[in-house]
PDB file of C-alpha atoms and ligand atoms in Angstrom:
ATOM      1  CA  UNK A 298     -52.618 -13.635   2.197  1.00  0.00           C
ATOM      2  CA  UNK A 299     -53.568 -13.192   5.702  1.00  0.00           C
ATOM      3  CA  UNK A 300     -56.799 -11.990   6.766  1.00  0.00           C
ATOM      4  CA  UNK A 301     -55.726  -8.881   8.712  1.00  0.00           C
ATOM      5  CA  UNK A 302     -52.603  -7.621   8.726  1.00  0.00           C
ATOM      6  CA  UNK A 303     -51.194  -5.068  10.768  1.00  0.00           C
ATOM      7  CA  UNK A 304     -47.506  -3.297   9.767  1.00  0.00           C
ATOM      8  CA  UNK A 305     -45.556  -0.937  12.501  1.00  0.00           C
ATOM      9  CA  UNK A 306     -48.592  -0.371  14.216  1.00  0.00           C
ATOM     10  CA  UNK A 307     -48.725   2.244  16.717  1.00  0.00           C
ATOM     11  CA  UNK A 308     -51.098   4.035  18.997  1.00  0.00           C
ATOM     12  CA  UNK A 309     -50.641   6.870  21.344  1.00  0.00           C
ATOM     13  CA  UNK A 310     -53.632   8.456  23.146  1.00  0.00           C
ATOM     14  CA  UNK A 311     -53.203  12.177  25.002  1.00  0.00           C
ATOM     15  CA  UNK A 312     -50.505  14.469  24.258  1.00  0.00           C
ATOM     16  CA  UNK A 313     -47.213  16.420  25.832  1.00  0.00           C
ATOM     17  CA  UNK A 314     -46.630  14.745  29.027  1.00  0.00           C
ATOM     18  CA  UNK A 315     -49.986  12.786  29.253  1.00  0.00           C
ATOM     19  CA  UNK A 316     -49.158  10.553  26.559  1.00  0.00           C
ATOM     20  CA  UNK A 317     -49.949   7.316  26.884  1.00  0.00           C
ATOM     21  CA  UNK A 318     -47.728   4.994  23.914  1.00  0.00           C
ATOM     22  CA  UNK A 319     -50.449   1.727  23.944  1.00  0.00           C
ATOM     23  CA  UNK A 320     -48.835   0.308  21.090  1.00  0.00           C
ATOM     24  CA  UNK A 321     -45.130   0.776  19.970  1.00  0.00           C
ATOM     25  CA  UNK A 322     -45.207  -0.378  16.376  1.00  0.00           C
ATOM     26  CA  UNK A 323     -46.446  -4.013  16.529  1.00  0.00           C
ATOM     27  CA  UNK A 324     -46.579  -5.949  13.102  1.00  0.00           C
ATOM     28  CA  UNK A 325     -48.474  -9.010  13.162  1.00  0.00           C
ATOM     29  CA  UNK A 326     -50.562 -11.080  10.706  1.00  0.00           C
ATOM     30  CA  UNK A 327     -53.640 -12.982  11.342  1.00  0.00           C
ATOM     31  CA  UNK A 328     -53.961 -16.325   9.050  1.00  0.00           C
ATOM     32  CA  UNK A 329     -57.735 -17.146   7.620  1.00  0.00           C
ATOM     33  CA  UNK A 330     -59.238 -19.789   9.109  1.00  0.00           C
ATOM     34  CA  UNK A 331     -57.226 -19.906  12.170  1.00  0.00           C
ATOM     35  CA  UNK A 332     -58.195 -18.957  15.566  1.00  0.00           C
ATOM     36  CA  UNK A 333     -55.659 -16.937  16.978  1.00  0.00           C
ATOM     37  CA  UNK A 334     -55.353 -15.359  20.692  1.00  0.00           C
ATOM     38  CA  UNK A 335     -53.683 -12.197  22.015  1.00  0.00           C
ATOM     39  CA  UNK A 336     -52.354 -12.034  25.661  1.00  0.00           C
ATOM     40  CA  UNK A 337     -51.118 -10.238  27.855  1.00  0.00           C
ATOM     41  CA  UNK A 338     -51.191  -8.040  31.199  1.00  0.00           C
ATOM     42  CA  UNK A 339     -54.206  -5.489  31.777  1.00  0.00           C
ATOM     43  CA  UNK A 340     -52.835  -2.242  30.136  1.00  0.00           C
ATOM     44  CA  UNK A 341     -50.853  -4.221  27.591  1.00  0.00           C
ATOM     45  CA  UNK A 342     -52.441  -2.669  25.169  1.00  0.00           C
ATOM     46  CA  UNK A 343     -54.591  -5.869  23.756  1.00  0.00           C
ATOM     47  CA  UNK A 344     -57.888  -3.998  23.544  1.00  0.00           C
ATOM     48  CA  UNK A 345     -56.092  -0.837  21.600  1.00  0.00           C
ATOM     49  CA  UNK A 346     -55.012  -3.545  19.036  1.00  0.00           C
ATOM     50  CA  UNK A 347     -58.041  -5.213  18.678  1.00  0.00           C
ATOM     51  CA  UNK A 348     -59.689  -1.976  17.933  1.00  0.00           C
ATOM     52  CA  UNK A 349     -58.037  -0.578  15.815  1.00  0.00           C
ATOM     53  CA  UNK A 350     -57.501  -3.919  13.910  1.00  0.00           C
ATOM     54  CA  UNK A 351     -61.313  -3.847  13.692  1.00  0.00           C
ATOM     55  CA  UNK A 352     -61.941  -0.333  12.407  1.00  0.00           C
ATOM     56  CA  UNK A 353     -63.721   0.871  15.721  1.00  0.00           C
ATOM     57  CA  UNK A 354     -60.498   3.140  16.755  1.00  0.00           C
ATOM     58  CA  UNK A 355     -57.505   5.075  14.647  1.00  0.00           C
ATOM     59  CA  UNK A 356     -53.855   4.283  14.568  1.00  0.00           C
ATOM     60  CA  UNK A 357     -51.374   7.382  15.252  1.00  0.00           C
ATOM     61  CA  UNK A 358     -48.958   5.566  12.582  1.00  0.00           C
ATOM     62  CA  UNK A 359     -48.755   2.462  10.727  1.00  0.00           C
ATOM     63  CA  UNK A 360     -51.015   0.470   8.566  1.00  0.00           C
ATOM     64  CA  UNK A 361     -53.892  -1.939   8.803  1.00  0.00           C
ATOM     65  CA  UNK A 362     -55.162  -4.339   5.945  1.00  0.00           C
ATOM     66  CA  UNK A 363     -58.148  -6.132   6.280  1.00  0.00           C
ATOM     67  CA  UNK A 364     -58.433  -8.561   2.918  1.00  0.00           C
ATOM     68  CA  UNK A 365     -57.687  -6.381  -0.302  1.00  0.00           C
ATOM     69  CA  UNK A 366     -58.711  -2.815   1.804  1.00  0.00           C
ATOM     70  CA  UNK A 367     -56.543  -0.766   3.779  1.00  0.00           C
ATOM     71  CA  UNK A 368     -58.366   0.617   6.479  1.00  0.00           C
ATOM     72  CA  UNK A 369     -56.291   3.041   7.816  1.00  0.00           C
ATOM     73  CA  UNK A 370     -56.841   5.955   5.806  1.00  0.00           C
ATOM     74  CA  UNK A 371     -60.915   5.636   5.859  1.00  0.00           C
ATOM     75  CA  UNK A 372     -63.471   7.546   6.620  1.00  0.00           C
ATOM     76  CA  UNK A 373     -66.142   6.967   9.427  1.00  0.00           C
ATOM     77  CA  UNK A 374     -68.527   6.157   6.885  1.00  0.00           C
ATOM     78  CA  UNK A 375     -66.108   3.834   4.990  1.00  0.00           C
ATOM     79  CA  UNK A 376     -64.880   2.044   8.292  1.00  0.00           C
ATOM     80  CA  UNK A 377     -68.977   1.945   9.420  1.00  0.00           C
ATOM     81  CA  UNK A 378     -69.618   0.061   6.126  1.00  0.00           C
ATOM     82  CA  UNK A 379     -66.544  -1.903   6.884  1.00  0.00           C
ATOM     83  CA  UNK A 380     -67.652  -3.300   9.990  1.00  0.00           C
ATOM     84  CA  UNK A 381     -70.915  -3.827   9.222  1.00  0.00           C
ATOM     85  CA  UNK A 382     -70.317  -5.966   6.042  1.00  0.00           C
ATOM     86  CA  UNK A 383     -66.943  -7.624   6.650  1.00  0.00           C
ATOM     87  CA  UNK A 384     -66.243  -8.074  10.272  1.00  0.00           C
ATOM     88  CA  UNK A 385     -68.225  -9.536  12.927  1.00  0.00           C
ATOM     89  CA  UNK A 386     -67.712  -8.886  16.826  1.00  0.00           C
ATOM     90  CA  UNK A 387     -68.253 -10.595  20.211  1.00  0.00           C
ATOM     91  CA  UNK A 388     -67.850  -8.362  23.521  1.00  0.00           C
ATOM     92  CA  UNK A 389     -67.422  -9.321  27.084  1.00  0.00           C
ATOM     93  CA  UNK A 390     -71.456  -7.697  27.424  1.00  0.00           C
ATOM     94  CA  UNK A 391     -73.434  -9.738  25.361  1.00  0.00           C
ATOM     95  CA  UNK A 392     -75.089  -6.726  23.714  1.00  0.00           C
ATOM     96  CA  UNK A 393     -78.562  -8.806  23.580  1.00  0.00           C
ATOM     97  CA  UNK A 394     -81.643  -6.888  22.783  1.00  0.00           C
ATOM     98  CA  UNK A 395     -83.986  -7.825  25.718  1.00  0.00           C
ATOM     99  CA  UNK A 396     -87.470  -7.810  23.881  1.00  0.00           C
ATOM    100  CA  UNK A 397     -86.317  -9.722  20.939  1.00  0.00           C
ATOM    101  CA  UNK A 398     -85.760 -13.938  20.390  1.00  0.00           C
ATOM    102  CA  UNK A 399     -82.198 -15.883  19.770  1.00  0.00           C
ATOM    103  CA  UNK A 400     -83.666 -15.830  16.670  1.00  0.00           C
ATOM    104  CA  UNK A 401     -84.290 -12.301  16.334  1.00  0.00           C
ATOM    105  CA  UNK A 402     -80.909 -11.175  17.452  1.00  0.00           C
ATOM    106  CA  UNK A 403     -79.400 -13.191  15.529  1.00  0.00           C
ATOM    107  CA  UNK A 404     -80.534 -11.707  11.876  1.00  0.00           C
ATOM    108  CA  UNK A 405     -80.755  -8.317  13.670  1.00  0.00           C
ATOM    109  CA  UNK A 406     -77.398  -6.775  12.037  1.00  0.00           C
ATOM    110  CA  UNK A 407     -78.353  -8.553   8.931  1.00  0.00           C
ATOM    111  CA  UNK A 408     -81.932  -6.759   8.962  1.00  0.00           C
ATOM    112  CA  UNK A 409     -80.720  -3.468   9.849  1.00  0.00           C
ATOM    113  CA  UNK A 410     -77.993  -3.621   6.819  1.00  0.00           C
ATOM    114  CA  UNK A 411     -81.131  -4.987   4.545  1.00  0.00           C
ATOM    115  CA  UNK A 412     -79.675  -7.937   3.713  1.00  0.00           C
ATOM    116  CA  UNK A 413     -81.202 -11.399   3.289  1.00  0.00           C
ATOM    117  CA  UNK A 414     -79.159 -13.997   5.509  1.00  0.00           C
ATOM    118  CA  UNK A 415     -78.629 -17.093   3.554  1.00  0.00           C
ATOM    119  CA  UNK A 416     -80.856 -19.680   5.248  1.00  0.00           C
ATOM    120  CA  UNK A 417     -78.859 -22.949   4.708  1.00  0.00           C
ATOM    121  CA  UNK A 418     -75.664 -21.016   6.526  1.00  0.00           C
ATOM    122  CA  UNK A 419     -78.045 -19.515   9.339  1.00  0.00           C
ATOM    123  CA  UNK A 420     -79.015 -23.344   9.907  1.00  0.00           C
ATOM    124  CA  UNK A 421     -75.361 -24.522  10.192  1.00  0.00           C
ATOM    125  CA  UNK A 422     -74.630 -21.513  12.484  1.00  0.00           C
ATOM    126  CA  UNK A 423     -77.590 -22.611  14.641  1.00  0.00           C
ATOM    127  CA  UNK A 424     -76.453 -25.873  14.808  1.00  0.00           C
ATOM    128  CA  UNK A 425     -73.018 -25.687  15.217  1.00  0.00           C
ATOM    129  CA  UNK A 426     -73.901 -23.175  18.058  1.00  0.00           C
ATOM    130  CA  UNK A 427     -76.337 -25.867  19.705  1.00  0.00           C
ATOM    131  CA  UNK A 428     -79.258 -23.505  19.850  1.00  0.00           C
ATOM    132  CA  UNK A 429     -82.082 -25.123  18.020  1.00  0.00           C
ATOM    133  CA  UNK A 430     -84.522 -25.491  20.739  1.00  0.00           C
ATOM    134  CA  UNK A 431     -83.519 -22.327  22.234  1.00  0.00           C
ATOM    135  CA  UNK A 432     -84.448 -20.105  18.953  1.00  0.00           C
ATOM    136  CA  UNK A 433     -88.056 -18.377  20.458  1.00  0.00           C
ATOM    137  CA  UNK A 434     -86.180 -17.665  24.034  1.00  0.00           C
ATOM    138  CA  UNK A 435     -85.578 -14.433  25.085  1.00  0.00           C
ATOM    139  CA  UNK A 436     -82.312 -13.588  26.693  1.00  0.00           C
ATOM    140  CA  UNK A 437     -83.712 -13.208  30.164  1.00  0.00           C
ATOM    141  CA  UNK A 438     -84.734 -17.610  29.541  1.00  0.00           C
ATOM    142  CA  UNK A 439     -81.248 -18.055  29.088  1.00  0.00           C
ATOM    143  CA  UNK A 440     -78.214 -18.655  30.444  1.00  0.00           C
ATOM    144  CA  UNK A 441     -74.695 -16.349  30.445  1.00  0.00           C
ATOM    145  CA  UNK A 442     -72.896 -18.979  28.493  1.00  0.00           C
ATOM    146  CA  UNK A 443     -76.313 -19.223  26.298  1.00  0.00           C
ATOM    147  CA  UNK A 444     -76.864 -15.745  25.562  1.00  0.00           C
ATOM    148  CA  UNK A 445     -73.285 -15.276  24.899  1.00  0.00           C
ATOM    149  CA  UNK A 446     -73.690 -18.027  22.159  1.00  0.00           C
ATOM    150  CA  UNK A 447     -76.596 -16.104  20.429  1.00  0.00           C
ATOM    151  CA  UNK A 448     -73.912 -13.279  20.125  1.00  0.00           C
ATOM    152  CA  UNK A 449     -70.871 -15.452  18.931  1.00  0.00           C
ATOM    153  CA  UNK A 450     -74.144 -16.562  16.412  1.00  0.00           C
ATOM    154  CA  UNK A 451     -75.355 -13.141  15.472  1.00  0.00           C
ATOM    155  CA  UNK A 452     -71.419 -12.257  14.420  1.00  0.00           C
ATOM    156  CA  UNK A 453     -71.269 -15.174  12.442  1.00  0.00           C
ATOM    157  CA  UNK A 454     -74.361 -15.223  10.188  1.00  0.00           C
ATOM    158  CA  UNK A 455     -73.292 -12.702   8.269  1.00  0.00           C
ATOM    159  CA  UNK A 456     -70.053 -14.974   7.559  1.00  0.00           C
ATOM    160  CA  UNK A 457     -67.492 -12.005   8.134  1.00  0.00           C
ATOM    161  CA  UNK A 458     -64.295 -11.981   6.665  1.00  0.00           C
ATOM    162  CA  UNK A 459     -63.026 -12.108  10.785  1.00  0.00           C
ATOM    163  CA  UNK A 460     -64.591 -12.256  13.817  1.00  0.00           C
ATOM    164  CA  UNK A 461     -62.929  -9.861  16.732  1.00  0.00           C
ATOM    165  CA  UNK A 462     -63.958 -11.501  20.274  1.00  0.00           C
ATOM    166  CA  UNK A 463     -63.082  -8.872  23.268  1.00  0.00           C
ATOM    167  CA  UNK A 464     -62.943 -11.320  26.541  1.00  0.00           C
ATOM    168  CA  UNK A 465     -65.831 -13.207  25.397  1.00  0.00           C
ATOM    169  CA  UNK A 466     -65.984 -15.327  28.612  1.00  0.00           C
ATOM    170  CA  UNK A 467     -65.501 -12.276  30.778  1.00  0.00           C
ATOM    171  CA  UNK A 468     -68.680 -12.676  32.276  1.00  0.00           C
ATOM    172  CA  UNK A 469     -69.034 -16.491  32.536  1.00  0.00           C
ATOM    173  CA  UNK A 470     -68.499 -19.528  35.269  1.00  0.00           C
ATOM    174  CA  UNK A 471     -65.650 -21.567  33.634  1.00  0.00           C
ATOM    175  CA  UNK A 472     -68.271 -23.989  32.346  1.00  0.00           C
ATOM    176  CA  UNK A 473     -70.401 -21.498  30.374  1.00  0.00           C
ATOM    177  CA  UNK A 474     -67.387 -20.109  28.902  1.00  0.00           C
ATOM    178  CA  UNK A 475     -65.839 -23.656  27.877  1.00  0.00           C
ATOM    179  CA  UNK A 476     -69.198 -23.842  25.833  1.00  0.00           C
ATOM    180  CA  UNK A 477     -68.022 -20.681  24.658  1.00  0.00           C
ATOM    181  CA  UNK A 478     -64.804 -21.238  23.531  1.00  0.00           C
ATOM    182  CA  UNK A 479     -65.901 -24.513  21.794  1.00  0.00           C
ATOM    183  CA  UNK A 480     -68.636 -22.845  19.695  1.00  0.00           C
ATOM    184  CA  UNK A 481     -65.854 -20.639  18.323  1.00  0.00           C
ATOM    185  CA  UNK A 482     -63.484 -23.152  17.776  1.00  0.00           C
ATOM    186  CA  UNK A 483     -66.302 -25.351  16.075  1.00  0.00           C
ATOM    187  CA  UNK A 484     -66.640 -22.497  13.472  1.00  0.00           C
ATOM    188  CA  UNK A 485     -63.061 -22.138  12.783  1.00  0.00           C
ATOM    189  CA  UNK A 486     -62.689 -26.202  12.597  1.00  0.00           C
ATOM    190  CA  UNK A 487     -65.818 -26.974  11.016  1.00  0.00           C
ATOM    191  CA  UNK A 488     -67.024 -23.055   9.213  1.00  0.00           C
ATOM    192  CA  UNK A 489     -63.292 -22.104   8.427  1.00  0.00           C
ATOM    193  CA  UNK A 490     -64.197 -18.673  10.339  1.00  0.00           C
ATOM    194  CA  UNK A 491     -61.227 -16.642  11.403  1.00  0.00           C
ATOM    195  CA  UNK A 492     -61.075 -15.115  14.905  1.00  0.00           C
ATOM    196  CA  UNK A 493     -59.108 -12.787  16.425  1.00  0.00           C
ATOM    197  CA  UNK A 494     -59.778 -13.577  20.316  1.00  0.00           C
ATOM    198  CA  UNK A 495     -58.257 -10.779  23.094  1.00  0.00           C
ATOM    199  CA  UNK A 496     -58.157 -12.003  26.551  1.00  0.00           C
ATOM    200  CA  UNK A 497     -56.060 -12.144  29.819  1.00  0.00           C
ATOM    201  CA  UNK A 498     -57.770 -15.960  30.696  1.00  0.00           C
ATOM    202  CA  UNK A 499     -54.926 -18.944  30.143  1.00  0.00           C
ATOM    203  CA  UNK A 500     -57.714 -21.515  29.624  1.00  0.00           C
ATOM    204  CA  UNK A 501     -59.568 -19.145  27.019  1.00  0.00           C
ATOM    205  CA  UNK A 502     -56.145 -18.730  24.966  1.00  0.00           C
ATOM    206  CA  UNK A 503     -55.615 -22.668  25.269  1.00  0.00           C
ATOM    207  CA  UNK A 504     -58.673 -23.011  23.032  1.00  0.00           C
ATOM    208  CA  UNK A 505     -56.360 -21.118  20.135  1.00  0.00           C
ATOM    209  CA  UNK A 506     -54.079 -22.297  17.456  1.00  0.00           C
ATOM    210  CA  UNK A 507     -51.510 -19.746  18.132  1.00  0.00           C
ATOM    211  CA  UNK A 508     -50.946 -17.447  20.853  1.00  0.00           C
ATOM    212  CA  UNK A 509     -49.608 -13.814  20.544  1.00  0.00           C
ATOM    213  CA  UNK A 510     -48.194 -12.265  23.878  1.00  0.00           C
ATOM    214  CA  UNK A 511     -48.075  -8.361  24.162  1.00  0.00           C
ATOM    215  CA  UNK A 512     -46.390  -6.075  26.771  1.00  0.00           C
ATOM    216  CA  UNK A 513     -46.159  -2.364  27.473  1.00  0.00           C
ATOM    217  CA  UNK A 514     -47.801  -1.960  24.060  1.00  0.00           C
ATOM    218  CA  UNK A 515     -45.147  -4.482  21.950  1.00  0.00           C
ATOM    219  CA  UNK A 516     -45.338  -7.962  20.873  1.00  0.00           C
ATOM    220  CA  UNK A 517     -42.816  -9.744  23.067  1.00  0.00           C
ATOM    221  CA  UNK A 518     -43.343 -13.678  22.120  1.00  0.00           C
ATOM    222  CA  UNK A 519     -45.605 -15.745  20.470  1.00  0.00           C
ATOM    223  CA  UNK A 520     -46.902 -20.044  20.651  1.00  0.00           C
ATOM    224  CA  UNK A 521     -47.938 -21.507  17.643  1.00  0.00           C
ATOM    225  CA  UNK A 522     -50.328 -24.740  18.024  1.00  0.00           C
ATOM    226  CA  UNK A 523     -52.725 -25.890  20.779  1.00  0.00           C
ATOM    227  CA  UNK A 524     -51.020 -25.019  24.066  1.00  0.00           C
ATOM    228  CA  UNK A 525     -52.037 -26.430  27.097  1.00  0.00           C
ATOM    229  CA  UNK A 526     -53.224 -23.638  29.419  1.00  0.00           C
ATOM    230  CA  UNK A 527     -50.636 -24.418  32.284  1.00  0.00           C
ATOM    231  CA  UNK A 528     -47.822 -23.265  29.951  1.00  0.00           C
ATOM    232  CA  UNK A 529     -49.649 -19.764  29.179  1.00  0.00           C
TER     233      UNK A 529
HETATM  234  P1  LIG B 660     -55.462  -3.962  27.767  1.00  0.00           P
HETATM  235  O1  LIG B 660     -56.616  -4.226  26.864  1.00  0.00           O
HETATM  236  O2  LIG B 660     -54.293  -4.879  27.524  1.00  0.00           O
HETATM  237  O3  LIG B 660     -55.842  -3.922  29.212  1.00  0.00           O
HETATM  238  P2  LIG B 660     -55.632  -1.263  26.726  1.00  0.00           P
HETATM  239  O4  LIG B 660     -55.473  -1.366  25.265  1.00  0.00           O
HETATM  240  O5  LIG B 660     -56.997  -1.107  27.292  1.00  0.00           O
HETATM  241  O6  LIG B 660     -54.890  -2.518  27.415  1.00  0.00           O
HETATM  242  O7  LIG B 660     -54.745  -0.059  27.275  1.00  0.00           O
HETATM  243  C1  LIG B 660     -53.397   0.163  26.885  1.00  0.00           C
HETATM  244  C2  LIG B 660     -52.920   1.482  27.512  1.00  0.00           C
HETATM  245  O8  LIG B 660     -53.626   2.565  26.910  1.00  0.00           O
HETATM  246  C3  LIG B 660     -53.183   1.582  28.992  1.00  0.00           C
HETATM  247  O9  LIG B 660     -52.121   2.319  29.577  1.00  0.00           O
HETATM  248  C4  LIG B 660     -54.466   2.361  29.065  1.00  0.00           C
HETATM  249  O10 LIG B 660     -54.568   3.053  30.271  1.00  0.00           O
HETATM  250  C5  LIG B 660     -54.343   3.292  27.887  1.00  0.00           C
HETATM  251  N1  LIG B 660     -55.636   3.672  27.320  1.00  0.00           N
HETATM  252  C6  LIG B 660     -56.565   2.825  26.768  1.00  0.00           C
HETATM  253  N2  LIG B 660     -57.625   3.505  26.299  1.00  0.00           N
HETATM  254  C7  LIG B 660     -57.363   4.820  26.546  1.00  0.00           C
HETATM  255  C8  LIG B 660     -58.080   6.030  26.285  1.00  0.00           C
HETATM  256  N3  LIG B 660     -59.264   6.025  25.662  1.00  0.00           N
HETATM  257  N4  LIG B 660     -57.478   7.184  26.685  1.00  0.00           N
HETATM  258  C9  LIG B 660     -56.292   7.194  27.303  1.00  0.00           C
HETATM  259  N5  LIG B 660     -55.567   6.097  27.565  1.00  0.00           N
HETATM  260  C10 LIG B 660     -56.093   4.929  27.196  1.00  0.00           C
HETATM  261  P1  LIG B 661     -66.118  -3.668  28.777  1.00  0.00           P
HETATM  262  O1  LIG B 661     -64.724  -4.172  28.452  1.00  0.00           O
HETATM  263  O2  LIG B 661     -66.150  -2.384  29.552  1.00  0.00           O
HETATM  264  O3  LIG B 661     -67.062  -4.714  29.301  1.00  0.00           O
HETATM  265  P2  LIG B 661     -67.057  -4.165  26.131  1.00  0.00           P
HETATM  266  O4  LIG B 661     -66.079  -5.296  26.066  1.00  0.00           O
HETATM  267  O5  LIG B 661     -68.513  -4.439  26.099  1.00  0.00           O
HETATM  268  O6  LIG B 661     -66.732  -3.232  27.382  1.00  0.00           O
HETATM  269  O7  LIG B 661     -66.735  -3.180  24.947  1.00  0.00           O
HETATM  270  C1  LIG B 661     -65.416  -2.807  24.660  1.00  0.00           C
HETATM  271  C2  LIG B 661     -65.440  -1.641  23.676  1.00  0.00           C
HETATM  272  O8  LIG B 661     -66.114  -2.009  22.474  1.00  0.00           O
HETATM  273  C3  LIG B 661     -66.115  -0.413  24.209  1.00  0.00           C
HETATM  274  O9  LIG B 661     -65.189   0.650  24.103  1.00  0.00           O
HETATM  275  C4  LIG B 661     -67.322  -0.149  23.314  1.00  0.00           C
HETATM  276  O10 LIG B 661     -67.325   1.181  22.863  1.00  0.00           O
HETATM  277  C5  LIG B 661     -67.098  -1.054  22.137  1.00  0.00           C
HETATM  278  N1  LIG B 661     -68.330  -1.783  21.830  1.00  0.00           N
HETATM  279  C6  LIG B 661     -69.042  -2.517  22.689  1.00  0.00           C
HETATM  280  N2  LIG B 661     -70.095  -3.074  22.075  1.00  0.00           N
HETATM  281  C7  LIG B 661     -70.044  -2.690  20.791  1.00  0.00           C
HETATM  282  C8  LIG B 661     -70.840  -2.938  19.654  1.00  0.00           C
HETATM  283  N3  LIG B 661     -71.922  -3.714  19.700  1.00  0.00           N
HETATM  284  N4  LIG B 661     -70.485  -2.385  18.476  1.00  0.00           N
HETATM  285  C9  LIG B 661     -69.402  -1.613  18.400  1.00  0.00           C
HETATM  286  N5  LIG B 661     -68.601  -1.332  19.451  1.00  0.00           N
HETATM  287  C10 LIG B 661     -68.907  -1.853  20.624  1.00  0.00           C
END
């Protein structure tokens, strides 16, 4: 089964006139181990989806399943465990803590949950992420595309069930964010991570295995396989 699935999705915020439909009862599944983009215009609704795919926002009707657990229906304490345990998340802001090391962010959300990372994964993260010598910096000794790598890290110690990345190269030169864009392809090539990438950037989406396109709050198309980014 896929790893998220979402069925007649949809999402209005406001009421009476101010209503604002952001999603219009989109169904779409997300495969594991595949590293899948969603497009489309600013105001598409791409950032709704994402968040309430990942538990962080409500659906006004529908249904969500993420593995065996529907998450529409939970609590905030249910979806807070839900996050914290099963799904991992990269933002446009890295969301570094200044005073600590790579290192240190990294295991942070594993410390504050109390759990014990496992150390032979934490060393293929680091690897695969191409920050060994970089593990003592802080994040003012590195660079954008750098720090934004110790995030893309810190999701993916905890091997989540799916990784949800909001415009992860928002905030990067094109060649920070092609580092980027490898890393997480690396871990869905070489880690089998799944990733659920939102973003409005062609080259970022040509980095995906299949490309989902939304407008006015509805999937209109889709491209499965590696698509060059002149064609999105
Ligand atoms: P995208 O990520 O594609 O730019 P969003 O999901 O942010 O699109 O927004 C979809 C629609 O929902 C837009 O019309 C936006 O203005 C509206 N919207 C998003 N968040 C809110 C909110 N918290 N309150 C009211 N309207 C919102
Ligand atoms: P922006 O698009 O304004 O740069 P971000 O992409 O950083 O904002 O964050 C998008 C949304 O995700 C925000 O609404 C914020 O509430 C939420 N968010 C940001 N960082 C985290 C986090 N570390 N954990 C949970 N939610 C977050």
């Amino acid at each position: 089964p896929p790893a998220v699935v979402a069925a007649e999705v949809s999402k209005v915020y406001g009421a009476g006139d101010a209503a604002v439909h952001a999603l219009r009862g989109v169904s779409v599944g997300f495969a594991r181990g595949a590293f899948t983009a969603i497009m489309g215009p600013s105001g598409s609704g791409k950032s709704t989806l994402m968040h309430c795919l990942a538990g962080l926002d409500t659906v006004s009707g529908g249904r969500i399943t993420l593995g065996d657990a529907e998450i529409t229906g939970m609590n905030d304490r249910q979806l807070t465990m839900l996050r914290r345990e099963r799904v991992g998340f990269v933002f446009q802001a890295f969301n570094l803590l200044p005073t600590l090391t790579a290192e240190q962010n990294i295991l942070l959300p594993m410390d504050l949950a109390g759990r014990k990372p496992d150390r032979q994964w934490f060393d293929q993260v680091v690897d695969v992420v191409g920050l060994r010598d970089r593990l003592s910096h802080r994040p003012n000794e590195l660079s954008g595309g750098q720090q934004q790598r110790v995030a893309c890290a810190r999701a993916l110690v905890a091997r989540p069930e799916v990784i949800f990345a909001d415009e992860p190269t928002g905030n990067l030169d094109s060649r920070a964010g092609a580092e980027v864009l490898e890393f997480l392809r690396s871990s869905v090539r070489e880690m089998g991570q799944t990733i659920v990438m939102v973003t409005h950037d062609p080259v970022a989406a040509s980095y995906a295995d299949r490309v989902v396109f939304l407008r006015d709050g509805e999937i209109v198309s889709e491209i499965h396989g590696p698509t060059p980014e002149t064609v999105l």
